Amino acid sequence: MSMTQPQKATTGELNKLSEDEIALYDRQIRLWGMAAQANMRSAKVLLVNLGSLGTEITKNIVLSGIGHLTILDSHIVTEEDLGSQFFLSKDDVGKSRLDAVGSKIKDLNPKVTLEFDNGVVECKNKEYFSQFDLIIGTELNKTRSTELNKITRSLKTPLYLAASNGLFSYIFVDLIQFDAVDEKIQSMKPTTIGKVSSNREIIDVQTYKAEDDEKIVHEKITTRNYYKSFEDMLQTATLEGKLNKRQLKKVSSLLPLTFTSLVSDIPIETLSQEKLQELVIQVCEKLGLATSNISNEYVEQFQRQTNTEFAPVSAIIGGALSQDVINILGKKQAPLNNFIIFDGITLEMRIFEL
Amino acid sequence: MPRETNIVKIVGQESYDKLRSTKCLLVGAGGIGSELLKDLILMEFGEIHIVDLDTIDLSNLNRQFLFRQRDIKQPKSTTAVKAVQHFSNSKLVPYQGNIMDTNEFPLHWFHQFDIIFNALDNLSARRYVNKMSQFLQTPLLESGTSGFDGYIQPIIPGKTECFDCTKKETPKTFPVCTIRSTPSQPIHCIVWAKNFLFNQIFSAESTSNEEEEDGTKEWGTDDVEEIKRIKQETNELHELQKIITFGDKSRIPEIVEKLFIHDIEKLLLIENLWKTRTKPTPLTKTQLDASMNESKKDLHLNNNSVWNINEQLSMFLSITGKLMERMKKEHTIEFDKDDQDTLEFVATAANIRSHIFDIPLQSVFDIKQIAGNIIPAIATTNAIIAGLSALVSLRVLNLLKYAPVKTPLDLNMAMTAKASNLSQDRYISNPTLARPNCECAVCTKVTRGVVIVSDPTITLKEFIAELRSKYGFSEDISLLDLSEQRLLVDYDFDDMVDRSLDDVNLKNGSLLFFCDEEENDAGMCRKPLELYLELRNEISGQNIPKIILPELDITWIKPSSAEPEENEAERETSKEKVGGNDGAVIILDDDEAQPSTGTKRSISELDNGFESDNKKAKVAGQFDDNAIIELD
């Protein structure tokens, strides 16, 4: 599915929601409308890995009434999982994750078609991934992420990647190219066509008058979002020219740390602190950040908490990622673009265009 | 590795042990509450008490992930606890009750908690819990969501601003004349149909005393003729109520004729009204007759399209008949957005009126939102906000040793910035916390304490004498009961001083306001006291003092700033009205009735988040079910 093409007809009889669905989804239809809800119902989504983050994403998109969700996961439940995944109970330790929680997911919303796949992600071919309108990968390492992204790019399928390291977490988005339509009241300065940031460009502005008030002018703005592949982003990302000096100073150590964990060929939890510091400094230089941005406390905690799942962080990242999935499937609100970092200490969550 | 491996890695063993012995209160088991309960359990809080008044409804299931179809009508608190049992390692205590019920939840009950999480949907309960947290100095984590928007605010009593330090956005208001004579928007007709028409003819309580004898009502018009007509119209409605209660269905067309023909014709006679407005067009007898012969299509199943005027009329006739039947058994019917009959009555009546005034008609689905004050709600925003609230609690309790909180002002708020269109490069913005507002009637302008009374037969006079001797207040004082909004004693009202606390109906949980009315030579007086009354009948005995007063620091203030009672009174009044009244409407005069056109999704891209109180208040003000309230 090419994301620049409009989705299937939004008001055809086939797409009409039943009264049942309208009653169940009442509180969200009032937010995004019937058409968006109907669009969501026709979408097929793949989620790779059902950890803490995967569980949160599953909960959100199943509740919201996505049409079809496939979950691919080959893990066995460990005791440690019990501390971060709410579908699991003690008796599940030793079972496959999907066997343990499948029925609970079904019970969440019987209207959603679910498929559970105990297979291994690296054994799946392009044809397998081509069944889906959108793919979400969680807790994947750099190699898996890069390979999955290569496939989604070749299929022109939108991809979301996310992982967390204790209190710290990120989301990567690749919608390849996506046109978002926004409507707002015209301000003193009318919106003009042209680039608005490194990854976004306004390609069309239509104006119209409000139905009930002739004096108010509305604008319908189409913004084209450009995306990079995961690999490309890791290699070429820089903040130079995107942020001013003051803004650059305020960038948290988390950005270079997260990047370091993604570009390093050796898992960072096995590195000495000195070696890690050294790598972080290199990344800072590439990103155009001063090394004064690095806090030792953060380096230490980031390393200590690497690959640790924490429920409230999963809830926040899972919530943000799911909402963006819902938005692009329902064609509402501008999508994320393209790298988001969350800091669970300061509760800061920045969106970087890299 | 054991289940706590991850959390220990994040907070350390020592803080983990503290978490295991932390007792928290979660107020609300709805959208944010379900999510918070899950997060707090997975963070391994030792003990969690969950209070919720509500039962589960179908429309909750799109986000309250602990509930299923089979749980509909079950209490939220106990159902939630059952649903989390399989992954919980915490002690869980559910209560189905109103957090503001002082018998079930007296102040000393709140005292057992180390931290309180608010996951509420209404202003009155939020304010109440805020006050309790101020009494006990217990940290409170306040939160709210509305559609894509959400916020959290840590409140550290005495150190950071409290929930009431910023003014919350006031509810929408409409002048009487707009509702009754000159509607121009669909909502005016909906308010008319729901708050005026429906109440007048189906509610047993709405008999004759509705219109005030005196001129206190804010009409929003000086037109004598118009006011006279409005009053007359109200009286005539009682006639309609008689038709309804009498139960003779053949008289239903008379109702239509009165409301939509005769009343409109009378309105047209007041020429002043139509100098600058388009005149309404009354229905015609022919239209009415035609609609009575309209074949009965099943419109019930089509709530999402807009019916034409004949369909509206035909539905109005049949639904009125249905409600008439129900009146025989029920005697009084309240409007309830989930009661399809009442909703359809209001929707069709509003639409017929809209048709007459040339206002666009609306679907039942859309009218339900306005009449029921429905706030859109989604799983994702709730998950994000609950996650933020859970995370910040670690710092409020100072459990992150590597990120110590030196002063509570190091903490910050968090709100959805990207989704709320406030920023393009921040998903969440983090406004700093302010110090308590020195004008805040809740946290700074009073000294709080708990009075324990073991003998409620003591008189107000004795009670006041005790207060005066303990705190040294002057002769000239006043004593108010804030819970009931009444004056108990002041310089020219001493009728009750010889009556006992019992006798004047002071109860466990009554909030008393004690205030110095006399200035000293330097023009200062003592800061007023706000006292929580705790009655402990069970401990009465020979050697126990009748009254135990708290040790308080009595400070002096300039009296000019010592008038919180008025402010408080206002708040408490609206609280009372809002509390039991899910979806009434304020009717005020024209000047005050500027509709809050606050464009929620203003595209203000702010580089550094937004710190102004205004914005905070605005964002924080829109998270209530009670968006519209009525004062009359």
Coordinates of N, CA and C in Angstrom, one line a residue, chain B residues 328-415:
Chain B
K328 N -46.8 6.5 33.8 CA -47.8 5.9 34.6 C -47.1 5.0 35.7
K329 N -46.0 4.4 35.4 CA -45.3 3.5 36.3 C -44.3 4.3 37.1
E330 N -43.5 5.1 36.3 CA -42.3 5.7 36.9 C -42.6 7.1 37.7
H331 N -43.7 7.7 37.3 CA -44.1 9.0 37.9 C -43.2 10.2 37.6
T332 N -41.9 9.9 37.5 CA -41.0 11.0 37.2 C -39.9 10.4 36.3
I333 N -39.4 11.1 35.3 CA -38.4 10.6 34.4 C -37.3 11.6 34.3
E334 N -36.1 11.3 34.6 CA -35.0 12.2 34.5 C -34.3 12.0 33.1
F335 N -33.8 13.1 32.5 CA -33.0 12.9 31.3 C -31.8 12.1 31.6
D336 N -31.5 11.1 30.7 CA -30.3 10.3 30.8 C -29.9 10.1 29.4
K337 N -28.7 10.4 29.0 CA -28.2 10.3 27.6 C -28.3 8.8 27.2
D338 N -28.2 7.9 28.1 CA -28.2 6.5 27.7 C -29.6 5.9 27.8
D339 N -30.6 6.7 28.2 CA -32.0 6.3 28.1 C -32.5 6.8 26.7
Q340 N -32.6 5.8 25.8 CA -32.9 6.1 24.4 C -34.2 7.0 24.2
D341 N -35.2 6.7 25.0 CA -36.5 7.4 24.9 C -36.3 8.9 25.3
T342 N -35.6 9.1 26.4 CA -35.4 10.5 26.8 C -34.5 11.3 25.8
L343 N -33.5 10.5 25.3 CA -32.6 11.1 24.3 C -33.3 11.5 23.0
E344 N -34.2 10.6 22.5 CA -34.9 10.9 21.3 C -35.9 12.0 21.5
F345 N -36.5 12.0 22.7 CA -37.5 13.1 22.9 C -36.7 14.5 22.8
V346 N -35.6 14.6 23.5 CA -34.9 15.8 23.5 C -34.3 16.1 22.1
A347 N -33.9 15.1 21.4 CA -33.3 15.3 20.1 C -34.4 15.8 19.1
T348 N -35.5 15.2 19.1 CA -36.6 15.6 18.1 C -37.1 16.9 18.5
A349 N -37.4 17.2 19.8 CA -37.9 18.5 20.2 C -36.9 19.6 19.8
A350 N -35.6 19.3 20.1 CA -34.6 20.3 19.7 C -34.5 20.6 18.2
N351 N -34.6 19.5 17.4 CA -34.6 19.6 16.0 C -35.8 20.3 15.4
I352 N -37.0 20.0 16.0 CA -38.2 20.7 15.5 C -38.0 22.2 15.8
R353 N -37.5 22.6 16.9 CA -37.3 24.0 17.3 C -36.2 24.6 16.4
S354 N -35.2 23.8 16.1 CA -34.2 24.3 15.2 C -34.8 24.6 13.8
H355 N -35.6 23.7 13.3 CA -36.3 23.9 12.0 C -37.0 25.2 12.0
I356 N -37.8 25.5 13.1 CA -38.6 26.7 13.2 C -37.7 27.9 13.1
F357 N -36.5 27.9 13.8 CA -35.7 29.0 13.8 C -34.6 29.0 12.7
D358 N -34.8 28.1 11.7 CA -33.9 28.0 10.6 C -32.4 27.8 11.0
I359 N -32.3 26.8 12.0 CA -31.0 26.4 12.5 C -30.8 25.0 11.9
P360 N -29.6 24.6 11.5 CA -29.4 23.3 11.0 C -29.8 22.2 12.0
L361 N -30.4 21.1 11.5 CA -30.8 20.0 12.3 C -29.6 19.1 12.5
Q362 N -29.7 18.2 13.5 CA -28.5 17.4 13.8 C -29.0 15.9 14.1
S363 N -28.0 15.0 13.9 CA -28.4 13.6 14.2 C -28.5 13.3 15.7
V364 N -29.2 12.2 16.0 CA -29.3 11.9 17.4 C -27.9 11.6 18.0
F365 N -27.0 11.0 17.2 CA -25.7 10.8 17.7 C -25.0 12.1 18.1
D366 N -25.1 13.1 17.3 CA -24.4 14.4 17.7 C -25.1 15.1 18.8
I367 N -26.4 15.0 18.9 CA -27.2 15.6 20.0 C -26.8 14.9 21.3
K368 N -26.6 13.6 21.2 CA -26.3 12.9 22.4 C -25.0 13.5 23.1
Q369 N -24.0 13.8 22.2 CA -22.8 14.3 22.7 C -23.0 15.6 23.5
I370 N -23.8 16.5 22.9 CA -24.0 17.8 23.5 C -24.9 17.7 24.8
A371 N -26.0 17.0 24.6 CA -26.9 16.9 25.7 C -26.3 16.1 26.9
G372 N -25.5 15.1 26.6 CA -24.9 14.3 27.6 C -23.5 14.7 28.0
N373 N -23.1 15.9 27.5 CA -21.7 16.3 27.8 C -20.7 15.3 27.7
I374 N -20.7 14.6 26.6 CA -19.8 13.5 26.3 C -18.5 14.1 25.9
I375 N -17.4 13.7 26.6 CA -16.1 14.0 26.2 C -15.4 12.8 25.5
P376 N -14.9 13.1 24.3 CA -14.3 11.9 23.6 C -13.1 11.4 24.5
A377 N -12.9 10.1 24.4 CA -11.9 9.4 25.2 C -11.3 8.2 24.5
I378 N -10.0 8.1 24.5 CA -9.3 7.1 23.8 C -8.3 6.4 24.7
A379 N -8.0 5.1 24.3 CA -7.1 4.3 25.1 C -5.7 4.9 25.2
T380 N -5.3 5.4 24.1 CA -3.8 5.8 24.0 C -3.5 6.9 24.9
T381 N -4.3 8.0 24.8 CA -4.1 9.1 25.7 C -4.1 8.7 27.2
N382 N -5.1 7.9 27.5 CA -5.1 7.4 28.9 C -3.9 6.7 29.3
A383 N -3.4 5.8 28.4 CA -2.2 5.0 28.7 C -1.0 5.9 28.9
I384 N -0.9 6.9 28.0 CA 0.3 7.8 28.1 C 0.2 8.6 29.4
I385 N -1.0 9.2 29.7 CA -1.1 10.0 30.9 C -0.9 9.2 32.2
A386 N -1.5 8.0 32.2 CA -1.3 7.1 33.4 C 0.2 6.8 33.5
G387 N 0.8 6.5 32.4 CA 2.3 6.1 32.5 C 3.1 7.3 33.1
L388 N 2.8 8.5 32.6 CA 3.5 9.7 33.1 C 3.2 9.9 34.6
S389 N 2.0 9.7 35.0 CA 1.6 9.9 36.4 C 2.4 8.8 37.3
A390 N 2.4 7.6 36.8 CA 3.1 6.5 37.5 C 4.6 6.8 37.6
L391 N 5.2 7.3 36.5 CA 6.6 7.5 36.5 C 7.0 8.7 37.4
V392 N 6.2 9.7 37.4 CA 6.6 10.9 38.2 C 6.5 10.6 39.7
S393 N 5.6 9.6 40.0 CA 5.5 9.2 41.4 C 6.8 8.7 42.0
L394 N 7.7 8.1 41.2 CA 9.0 7.7 41.6 C 9.8 8.8 42.1
R395 N 9.7 10.0 41.4 CA 10.5 11.1 41.8 C 9.8 11.9 43.0
V396 N 8.5 11.9 43.0 CA 7.8 12.5 44.1 C 8.1 11.8 45.4
L397 N 8.3 10.5 45.3 CA 8.6 9.7 46.5 C 10.2 9.7 46.7
N398 N 10.9 10.4 45.8 CA 12.3 10.4 45.8 C 13.0 9.0 45.8
L399 N 12.5 8.2 44.9 CA 13.0 6.8 44.8 C 14.1 6.7 43.7
L400 N 14.3 7.7 42.9 CA 15.4 7.6 41.9 C 16.6 8.3 42.5
K401 N 17.5 7.5 43.0 CA 18.6 8.1 43.8 C 19.6 8.9 42.8
Y402 N 19.6 8.5 41.6 CA 20.5 9.2 40.6 C 19.9 10.4 40.1
A403 N 18.6 10.7 40.4 CA 18.0 11.9 40.0 C 17.2 12.5 41.1
P404 N 18.0 12.8 42.2 CA 17.3 13.3 43.4 C 16.5 14.6 43.2
V405 N 15.4 14.6 44.0 CA 14.6 15.9 43.9 C 15.0 16.7 45.1
K406 N 15.7 17.8 44.8 CA 16.2 18.6 45.9 C 15.1 19.5 46.5
T407 N 14.3 20.0 45.6 CA 13.1 20.7 46.0 C 12.0 20.3 45.1
P408 N 10.8 20.2 45.7 CA 9.6 19.8 44.8 C 9.5 20.6 43.5
L409 N 10.1 21.8 43.5 CA 10.0 22.6 42.3 C 10.9 22.1 41.2
D410 N 11.7 21.1 41.5 CA 12.5 20.4 40.5 C 11.6 19.5 39.6
L411 N 10.4 19.2 40.2 CA 9.5 18.3 39.4 C 8.8 19.2 38.4
N412 N 8.2 18.5 37.4 CA 7.4 19.3 36.4 C 6.1 18.6 36.1
M413 N 5.3 19.4 35.4 CA 4.1 18.8 34.8 C 4.4 18.1 33.5
A414 N 3.4 17.5 32.9 CA 3.6 16.9 31.6 C 2.3 17.0 30.9
M415 N 2.3 17.5 29.6 CA 1.1 17.4 28.9 C 1.4 17.1 27.4

